[in-house]
Tab-separated table of C-alpha atoms in Angstrom:
chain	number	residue	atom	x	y	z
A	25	UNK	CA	103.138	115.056	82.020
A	26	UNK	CA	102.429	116.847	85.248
A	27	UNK	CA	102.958	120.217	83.705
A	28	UNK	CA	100.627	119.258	81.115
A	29	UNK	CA	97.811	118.716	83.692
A	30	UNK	CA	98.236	122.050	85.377
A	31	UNK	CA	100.612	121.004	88.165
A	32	UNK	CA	103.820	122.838	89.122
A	33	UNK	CA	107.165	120.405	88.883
A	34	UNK	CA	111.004	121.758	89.918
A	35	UNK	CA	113.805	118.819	89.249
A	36	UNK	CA	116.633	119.333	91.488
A	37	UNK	CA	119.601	117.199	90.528
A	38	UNK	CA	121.598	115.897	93.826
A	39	UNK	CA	124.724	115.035	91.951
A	40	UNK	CA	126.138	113.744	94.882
A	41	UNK	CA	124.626	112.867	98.380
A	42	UNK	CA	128.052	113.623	100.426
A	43	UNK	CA	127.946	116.831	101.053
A	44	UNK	CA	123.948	116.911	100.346
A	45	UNK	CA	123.250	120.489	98.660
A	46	UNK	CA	121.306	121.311	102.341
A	47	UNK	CA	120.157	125.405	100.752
A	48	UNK	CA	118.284	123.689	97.941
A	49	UNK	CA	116.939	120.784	99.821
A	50	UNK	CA	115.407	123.306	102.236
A	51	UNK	CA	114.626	125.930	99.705
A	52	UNK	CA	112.576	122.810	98.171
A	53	UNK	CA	110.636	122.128	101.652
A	54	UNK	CA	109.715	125.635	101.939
A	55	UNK	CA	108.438	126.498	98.320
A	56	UNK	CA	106.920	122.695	97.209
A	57	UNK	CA	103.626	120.971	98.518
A	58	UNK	CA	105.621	117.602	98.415
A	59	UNK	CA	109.302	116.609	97.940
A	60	UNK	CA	109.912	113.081	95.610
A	61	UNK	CA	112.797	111.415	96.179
A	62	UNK	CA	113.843	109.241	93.287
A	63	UNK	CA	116.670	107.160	93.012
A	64	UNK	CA	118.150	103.604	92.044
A	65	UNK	CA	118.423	102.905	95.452
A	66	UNK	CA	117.100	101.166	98.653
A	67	UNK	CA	114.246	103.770	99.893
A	68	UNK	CA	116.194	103.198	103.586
A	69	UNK	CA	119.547	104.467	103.768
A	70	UNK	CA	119.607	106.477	100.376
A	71	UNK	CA	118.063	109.512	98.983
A	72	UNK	CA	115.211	109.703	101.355
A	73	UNK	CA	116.704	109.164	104.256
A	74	UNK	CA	119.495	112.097	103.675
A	75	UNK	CA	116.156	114.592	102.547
A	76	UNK	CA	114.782	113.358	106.011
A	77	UNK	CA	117.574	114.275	108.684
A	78	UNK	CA	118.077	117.485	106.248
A	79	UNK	CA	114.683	118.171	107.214
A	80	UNK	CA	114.746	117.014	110.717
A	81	UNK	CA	117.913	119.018	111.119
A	82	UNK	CA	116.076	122.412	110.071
A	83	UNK	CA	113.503	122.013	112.105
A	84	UNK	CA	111.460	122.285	108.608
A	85	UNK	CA	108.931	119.698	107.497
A	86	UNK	CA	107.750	118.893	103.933
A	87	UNK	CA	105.474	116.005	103.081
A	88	UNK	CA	108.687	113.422	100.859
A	89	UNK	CA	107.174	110.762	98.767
A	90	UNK	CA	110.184	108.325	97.795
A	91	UNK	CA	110.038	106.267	94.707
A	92	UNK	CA	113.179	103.896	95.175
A	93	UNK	CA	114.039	100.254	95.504
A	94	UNK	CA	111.549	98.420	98.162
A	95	UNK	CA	114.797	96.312	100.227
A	96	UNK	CA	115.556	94.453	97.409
A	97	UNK	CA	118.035	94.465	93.958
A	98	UNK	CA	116.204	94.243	91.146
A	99	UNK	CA	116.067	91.257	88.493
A	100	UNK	CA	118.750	91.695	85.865
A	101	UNK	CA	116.461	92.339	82.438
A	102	UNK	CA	116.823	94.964	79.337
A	103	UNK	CA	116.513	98.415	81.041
A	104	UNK	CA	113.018	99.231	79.798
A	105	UNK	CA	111.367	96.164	81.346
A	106	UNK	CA	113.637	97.085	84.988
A	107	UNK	CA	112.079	100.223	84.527
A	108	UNK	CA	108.078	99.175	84.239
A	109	UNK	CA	108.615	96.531	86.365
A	110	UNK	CA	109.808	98.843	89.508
A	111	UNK	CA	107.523	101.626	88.451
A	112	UNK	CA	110.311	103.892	87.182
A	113	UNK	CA	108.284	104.885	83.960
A	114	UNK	CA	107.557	108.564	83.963
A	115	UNK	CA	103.969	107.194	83.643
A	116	UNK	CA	104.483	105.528	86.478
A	117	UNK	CA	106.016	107.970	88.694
A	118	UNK	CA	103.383	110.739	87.625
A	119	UNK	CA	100.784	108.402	88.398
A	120	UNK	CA	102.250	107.796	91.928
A	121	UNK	CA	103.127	111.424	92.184
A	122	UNK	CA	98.927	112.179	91.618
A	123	UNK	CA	97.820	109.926	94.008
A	124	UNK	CA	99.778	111.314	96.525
A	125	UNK	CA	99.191	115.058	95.988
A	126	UNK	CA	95.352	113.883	96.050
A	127	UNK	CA	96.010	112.392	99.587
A	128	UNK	CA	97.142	115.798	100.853
């Protein structure tokens, strides 16, 4: 959808968090406008938080947008209404995606 609209999009797939993949995190920070985080996860203590002290770390900064659970599990449901209702549509994450790239 992004693409579509003219907007450059890289998917890096962090198979693992222990050891994080540091070179592409970094390589990310330096080449991208914004790094999304997006994972299944509490937003504190998962996937962002790992991007952050990569960052930190390198002395690099990158704008990181995290789309990821907000401190709580979500309600039990057929996957496609967990997904709409914690915004984990691509719709929805494009949409959130936009908003923030306009805010730069």
């Amino acid at each position: 959808m992004l693409e579509a609209e003219g907007l450059g999009v890289r998917l890096v797939n962090l198979r693992s968090l222990s050891p994080i993949d540091t070179e592409v995190v970094l390589k990310a920070a330096r080449e991208t406008r914004l790094i999304v985080t997006l994972e299944d996860h509490f937003q504190t203590g998962g996937l962002r938080s790992i991007v952050a002290e990569t960052l930190l770390d390198a002395g690099t900064t990158c704008p990181v947008l995290p789309i990821a659970l907000d401190g709580r599990w979500f309600k039990p449901a057929l996957l496609q209404d967990v997904l709409i209702h914690e915004g984990f549509t691509g719709a929805q994450i494009a949409e959130r995606i936009r908003r923030h790239m306009a805010a730069l």
